[in-house]
PDB file of C-alpha atoms in Angstrom:
ATOM      1  CA  UNK A   1      11.590 -11.218  15.245  1.00 49.00           C
ATOM      2  CA  UNK A   2       8.953  -8.453  15.912  1.00 47.00           C
ATOM      3  CA  UNK A   3       5.241  -9.174  15.858  1.00 52.00           C
ATOM      4  CA  UNK A   4       3.037  -7.171  13.683  1.00 49.00           C
ATOM      5  CA  UNK A   5       1.787  -5.329  16.731  1.00 49.00           C
ATOM      6  CA  UNK A   6       5.359  -4.451  17.932  1.00 46.00           C
ATOM      7  CA  UNK A   7       6.333  -3.384  14.431  1.00 45.00           C
ATOM      8  CA  UNK A   8       3.197  -0.979  14.343  1.00 48.00           C
ATOM      9  CA  UNK A   9       3.998   0.333  17.828  1.00 43.00           C
ATOM     10  CA  UNK A  10       7.641   0.979  16.731  1.00 43.00           C
ATOM     11  CA  UNK A  11       6.624   2.731  13.591  1.00 43.00           C
ATOM     12  CA  UNK A  12       4.093   4.888  15.566  1.00 43.00           C
ATOM     13  CA  UNK A  13       6.857   5.859  17.966  1.00 45.00           C
ATOM     14  CA  UNK A  14       9.180   6.718  14.976  1.00 40.00           C
ATOM     15  CA  UNK A  15       6.368   8.756  13.219  1.00 42.00           C
ATOM     16  CA  UNK A  16       5.801  10.576  16.521  1.00 41.00           C
ATOM     17  CA  UNK A  17       9.521  11.429  16.813  1.00 37.00           C
ATOM     18  CA  UNK A  18       9.848  12.630  13.202  1.00 39.00           C
ATOM     19  CA  UNK A  19       6.710  14.696  13.153  1.00 38.00           C
ATOM     20  CA  UNK A  20       7.349  16.343  16.482  1.00 38.00           C
ATOM     21  CA  UNK A  21       4.949  14.237  18.387  1.00 40.00           C
ATOM     22  CA  UNK A  22       1.957  14.460  15.773  1.00 38.00           C
ATOM     23  CA  UNK A  23       1.828  10.760  15.243  1.00 43.00           C
ATOM     24  CA  UNK A  24      -1.932  11.068  14.555  1.00 44.00           C
ATOM     25  CA  UNK A  25      -1.248  13.052  11.367  1.00 49.00           C
ATOM     26  CA  UNK A  26      -0.317  11.503   8.149  1.00 46.00           C
ATOM     27  CA  UNK A  27       3.543  11.386   8.092  1.00 60.00           C
ATOM     28  CA  UNK A  28       3.840  10.822   4.421  1.00 93.00           C
ATOM     29  CA  UNK A  29       5.065   7.346   5.077  1.00 96.00           C
ATOM     30  CA  UNK A  30       2.893   4.212   5.428  1.00 97.00           C
ATOM     31  CA  UNK A  31       4.039   0.634   6.248  1.00 98.00           C
ATOM     32  CA  UNK A  32       1.850  -2.411   6.513  1.00 98.00           C
ATOM     33  CA  UNK A  33       2.644  -6.069   7.291  1.00 98.00           C
ATOM     34  CA  UNK A  34       0.159  -8.648   6.427  1.00 98.00           C
ATOM     35  CA  UNK A  35       0.095 -12.322   7.501  1.00 98.00           C
ATOM     36  CA  UNK A  36      -0.385 -14.230   4.348  1.00 98.00           C
ATOM     37  CA  UNK A  37      -2.484 -17.127   5.905  1.00 98.00           C
ATOM     38  CA  UNK A  38      -5.069 -14.470   6.812  1.00 98.00           C
ATOM     39  CA  UNK A  39      -5.485 -13.596   3.175  1.00 98.00           C
ATOM     40  CA  UNK A  40      -5.506 -17.382   2.202  1.00 97.00           C
ATOM     41  CA  UNK A  41      -8.308 -17.950   4.803  1.00 98.00           C
ATOM     42  CA  UNK A  42     -10.354 -15.035   3.510  1.00 97.00           C
ATOM     43  CA  UNK A  43     -10.099 -16.297  -0.092  1.00 95.00           C
ATOM     44  CA  UNK A  44     -11.105 -19.920   0.973  1.00 96.00           C
ATOM     45  CA  UNK A  45     -14.145 -18.419   2.999  1.00 97.00           C
ATOM     46  CA  UNK A  46     -15.290 -15.855   0.590  1.00 96.00           C
ATOM     47  CA  UNK A  47     -13.765 -16.641  -2.713  1.00 93.00           C
ATOM     48  CA  UNK A  48     -14.493 -14.337  -5.638  1.00 92.00           C
ATOM     49  CA  UNK A  49     -16.649 -11.941  -3.427  1.00 96.00           C
ATOM     50  CA  UNK A  50     -13.448 -11.191  -1.355  1.00 96.00           C
ATOM     51  CA  UNK A  51     -11.379 -10.790  -4.562  1.00 95.00           C
ATOM     52  CA  UNK A  52     -13.920  -8.437  -6.180  1.00 95.00           C
ATOM     53  CA  UNK A  53     -14.458  -6.333  -3.018  1.00 96.00           C
ATOM     54  CA  UNK A  54     -10.726  -5.667  -2.434  1.00 98.00           C
ATOM     55  CA  UNK A  55      -8.924  -6.025  -5.755  1.00 98.00           C
ATOM     56  CA  UNK A  56      -9.277  -4.706  -9.287  1.00 98.00           C
ATOM     57  CA  UNK A  57      -9.115  -7.030 -12.288  1.00 96.00           C
ATOM     58  CA  UNK A  58      -5.506  -5.856 -12.877  1.00 96.00           C
ATOM     59  CA  UNK A  59      -4.463  -6.884  -9.494  1.00 97.00           C
ATOM     60  CA  UNK A  60      -6.209 -10.253  -9.874  1.00 95.00           C
ATOM     61  CA  UNK A  61      -4.542 -10.829 -13.220  1.00 94.00           C
ATOM     62  CA  UNK A  62      -1.131  -9.699 -11.997  1.00 93.00           C
ATOM     63  CA  UNK A  63      -1.364 -12.183  -9.045  1.00 93.00           C
ATOM     64  CA  UNK A  64      -0.948 -14.963 -11.304  1.00 92.00           C
ATOM     65  CA  UNK A  65      -2.515 -18.367 -11.077  1.00 91.00           C
ATOM     66  CA  UNK A  66      -0.004 -20.477  -9.046  1.00 93.00           C
ATOM     67  CA  UNK A  67      -1.987 -20.836  -5.757  1.00 91.00           C
ATOM     68  CA  UNK A  68       0.620 -19.932  -3.120  1.00 91.00           C
ATOM     69  CA  UNK A  69       2.451 -17.261  -5.066  1.00 94.00           C
ATOM     70  CA  UNK A  70      -0.932 -15.720  -5.883  1.00 95.00           C
ATOM     71  CA  UNK A  71      -1.942 -15.514  -2.274  1.00 97.00           C
ATOM     72  CA  UNK A  72       1.365 -13.834  -1.403  1.00 97.00           C
ATOM     73  CA  UNK A  73       1.109 -11.349  -4.197  1.00 96.00           C
ATOM     74  CA  UNK A  74      -2.601 -10.538  -3.199  1.00 98.00           C
ATOM     75  CA  UNK A  75      -1.320 -10.150   0.503  1.00 98.00           C
ATOM     76  CA  UNK A  76       1.340  -7.726  -0.626  1.00 98.00           C
ATOM     77  CA  UNK A  77      -1.292  -5.741  -2.647  1.00 98.00           C
ATOM     78  CA  UNK A  78      -3.478  -5.627   0.419  1.00 98.00           C
ATOM     79  CA  UNK A  79      -0.457  -4.381   2.475  1.00 99.00           C
ATOM     80  CA  UNK A  80       0.119  -1.710  -0.173  1.00 99.00           C
ATOM     81  CA  UNK A  81      -3.527  -0.550   0.174  1.00 98.00           C
ATOM     82  CA  UNK A  82      -3.215  -0.205   3.905  1.00 98.00           C
ATOM     83  CA  UNK A  83       0.214   1.527   3.685  1.00 98.00           C
ATOM     84  CA  UNK A  84      -1.290   3.989   1.139  1.00 98.00           C
ATOM     85  CA  UNK A  85      -4.072   4.828   3.562  1.00 97.00           C
ATOM     86  CA  UNK A  86      -1.585   5.500   6.215  1.00 96.00           C
ATOM     87  CA  UNK A  87       0.724   7.554   3.986  1.00 97.00           C
ATOM     88  CA  UNK A  88      -1.976   9.599   2.455  1.00 96.00           C
ATOM     89  CA  UNK A  89      -3.995  10.021   5.541  1.00 95.00           C
ATOM     90  CA  UNK A  90      -7.166   8.466   4.071  1.00 96.00           C
ATOM     91  CA  UNK A  91      -8.417   6.451   7.074  1.00 93.00           C
ATOM     92  CA  UNK A  92     -11.166   8.947   7.922  1.00 91.00           C
ATOM     93  CA  UNK A  93     -11.991   9.917   4.225  1.00 91.00           C
ATOM     94  CA  UNK A  94     -13.822   6.733   3.338  1.00 88.00           C
ATOM     95  CA  UNK A  95     -12.241   5.420   0.149  1.00 95.00           C
ATOM     96  CA  UNK A  96     -12.917   2.222  -1.594  1.00 96.00           C
ATOM     97  CA  UNK A  97     -10.249  -0.649  -1.566  1.00 97.00           C
ATOM     98  CA  UNK A  98     -10.538  -0.619  -5.266  1.00 98.00           C
ATOM     99  CA  UNK A  99      -9.617   3.118  -5.480  1.00 98.00           C
ATOM    100  CA  UNK A 100      -6.007   2.033  -4.606  1.00 98.00           C
ATOM    101  CA  UNK A 101      -4.555  -0.301  -7.349  1.00 98.00           C
ATOM    102  CA  UNK A 102      -1.242  -1.998  -7.479  1.00 98.00           C
ATOM    103  CA  UNK A 103      -0.193  -2.752 -11.047  1.00 96.00           C
ATOM    104  CA  UNK A 104       2.941  -4.684 -12.021  1.00 93.00           C
ATOM    105  CA  UNK A 105       4.890  -3.033 -14.849  1.00 93.00           C
ATOM    106  CA  UNK A 106       6.796  -4.999 -17.462  1.00 92.00           C
ATOM    107  CA  UNK A 107      10.009  -6.221 -15.515  1.00 92.00           C
ATOM    108  CA  UNK A 108       7.992  -6.696 -12.343  1.00 88.00           C
ATOM    109  CA  UNK A 109       8.170  -3.098 -10.958  1.00 94.00           C
ATOM    110  CA  UNK A 110       4.994  -2.368  -8.850  1.00 96.00           C
ATOM    111  CA  UNK A 111       3.148   1.033  -9.106  1.00 97.00           C
ATOM    112  CA  UNK A 112       0.410   2.430  -7.094  1.00 98.00           C
ATOM    113  CA  UNK A 113      -2.411   3.766  -9.110  1.00 98.00           C
ATOM    114  CA  UNK A 114      -5.109   5.877  -7.378  1.00 98.00           C
ATOM    115  CA  UNK A 115      -8.623   6.226  -8.539  1.00 98.00           C
ATOM    116  CA  UNK A 116     -11.979   7.651  -7.546  1.00 97.00           C
ATOM    117  CA  UNK A 117     -12.462   9.507  -4.228  1.00 97.00           C
ATOM    118  CA  UNK A 118      -8.883   8.689  -3.209  1.00 97.00           C
ATOM    119  CA  UNK A 119      -7.627  10.503  -6.412  1.00 97.00           C
ATOM    120  CA  UNK A 120      -9.935  13.415  -5.506  1.00 97.00           C
ATOM    121  CA  UNK A 121      -8.512  13.721  -2.014  1.00 96.00           C
ATOM    122  CA  UNK A 122      -4.928  13.507  -3.086  1.00 96.00           C
ATOM    123  CA  UNK A 123      -5.457  16.100  -5.729  1.00 96.00           C
ATOM    124  CA  UNK A 124      -7.063  18.403  -3.165  1.00 95.00           C
ATOM    125  CA  UNK A 125      -4.037  17.920  -0.883  1.00 94.00           C
ATOM    126  CA  UNK A 126      -1.463  18.550  -3.565  1.00 93.00           C
ATOM    127  CA  UNK A 127      -0.072  15.005  -3.343  1.00 95.00           C
ATOM    128  CA  UNK A 128       0.999  13.878  -6.840  1.00 94.00           C
ATOM    129  CA  UNK A 129       4.087  11.787  -6.515  1.00 96.00           C
ATOM    130  CA  UNK A 130       4.690   8.580  -4.347  1.00 97.00           C
ATOM    131  CA  UNK A 131       6.903   5.553  -4.131  1.00 97.00           C
ATOM    132  CA  UNK A 132       5.722   1.893  -3.477  1.00 98.00           C
ATOM    133  CA  UNK A 133       7.902  -0.985  -2.500  1.00 98.00           C
ATOM    134  CA  UNK A 134       6.455  -4.657  -1.998  1.00 97.00           C
ATOM    135  CA  UNK A 135       7.910  -7.825  -0.540  1.00 97.00           C
ATOM    136  CA  UNK A 136       6.578 -11.145   0.333  1.00 94.00           C
ATOM    137  CA  UNK A 137       8.184 -14.249   1.710  1.00 94.00           C
ATOM    138  CA  UNK A 138       6.494 -17.188   3.221  1.00 91.00           C
ATOM    139  CA  UNK A 139       3.764 -16.185   5.798  1.00 97.00           C
ATOM    140  CA  UNK A 140       4.569 -12.409   5.521  1.00 98.00           C
ATOM    141  CA  UNK A 141       3.977  -9.614   3.022  1.00 98.00           C
ATOM    142  CA  UNK A 142       5.017  -6.024   3.538  1.00 98.00           C
ATOM    143  CA  UNK A 143       4.569  -2.829   1.741  1.00 98.00           C
ATOM    144  CA  UNK A 144       5.874   0.682   2.034  1.00 98.00           C
ATOM    145  CA  UNK A 145       4.304   3.758   0.407  1.00 98.00           C
ATOM    146  CA  UNK A 146       6.066   7.125   0.738  1.00 97.00           C
ATOM    147  CA  UNK A 147       4.985  10.524  -0.519  1.00 97.00           C
ATOM    148  CA  UNK A 148       7.993  11.942  -2.524  1.00 94.00           C
ATOM    149  CA  UNK A 149       8.659  15.173  -4.251  1.00 82.00           C
ATOM    150  CA  UNK A 150       9.472  15.187  -7.949  1.00 72.00           C
ATOM    151  CA  UNK A 151      13.192  15.544  -8.796  1.00 68.00           C
ATOM    152  CA  UNK A 152      14.041  19.111  -9.760  1.00 66.00           C
ATOM    153  CA  UNK A 153      16.507  19.345 -12.650  1.00 66.00           C
ATOM    154  CA  UNK A 154      19.395  21.721 -12.332  1.00 63.00           C
ATOM    155  CA  UNK A 155      19.195  24.877 -14.470  1.00 65.00           C
ATOM    156  CA  UNK A 156      20.992  24.590 -17.641  1.00 65.00           C
ATOM    157  CA  UNK A 157      24.199  26.622 -18.154  1.00 61.00           C
ATOM    158  CA  UNK A 158      23.873  29.703 -20.589  1.00 62.00           C
TER     159      UNK A 158
END
């Protein structure tokens, strides 16, 4: 199994190949892997302060109340925020963690909502559509964010 560092290096190599060697620029795809026990330790150490700094009330609610599942879900949401920062090229912009919000729709589908400074930057860059995928199992949570173009419907026949 690849370590988180090896996965980051592999992804960076892939982005460099796909973008013609411009791995430093936002490729429109962000991936992040989080070690769930790290989030559990932060919650144990900092409690509500940690929750309020990184997560919105919606995210805290959607994470549920069963302790282990809650930590896994929060780790996946943290991974989503990191993946979004990579996909959207926000690392140098200075956005709040809470500007990036993962909400679970009825049926469990996660969506990424963007607020505040992050929303301003995306508007200025013409980024309006993206996809999010989350997964968590045991000690790991992963998220992928990809900028997508809206589907163009075929012209109707006369």
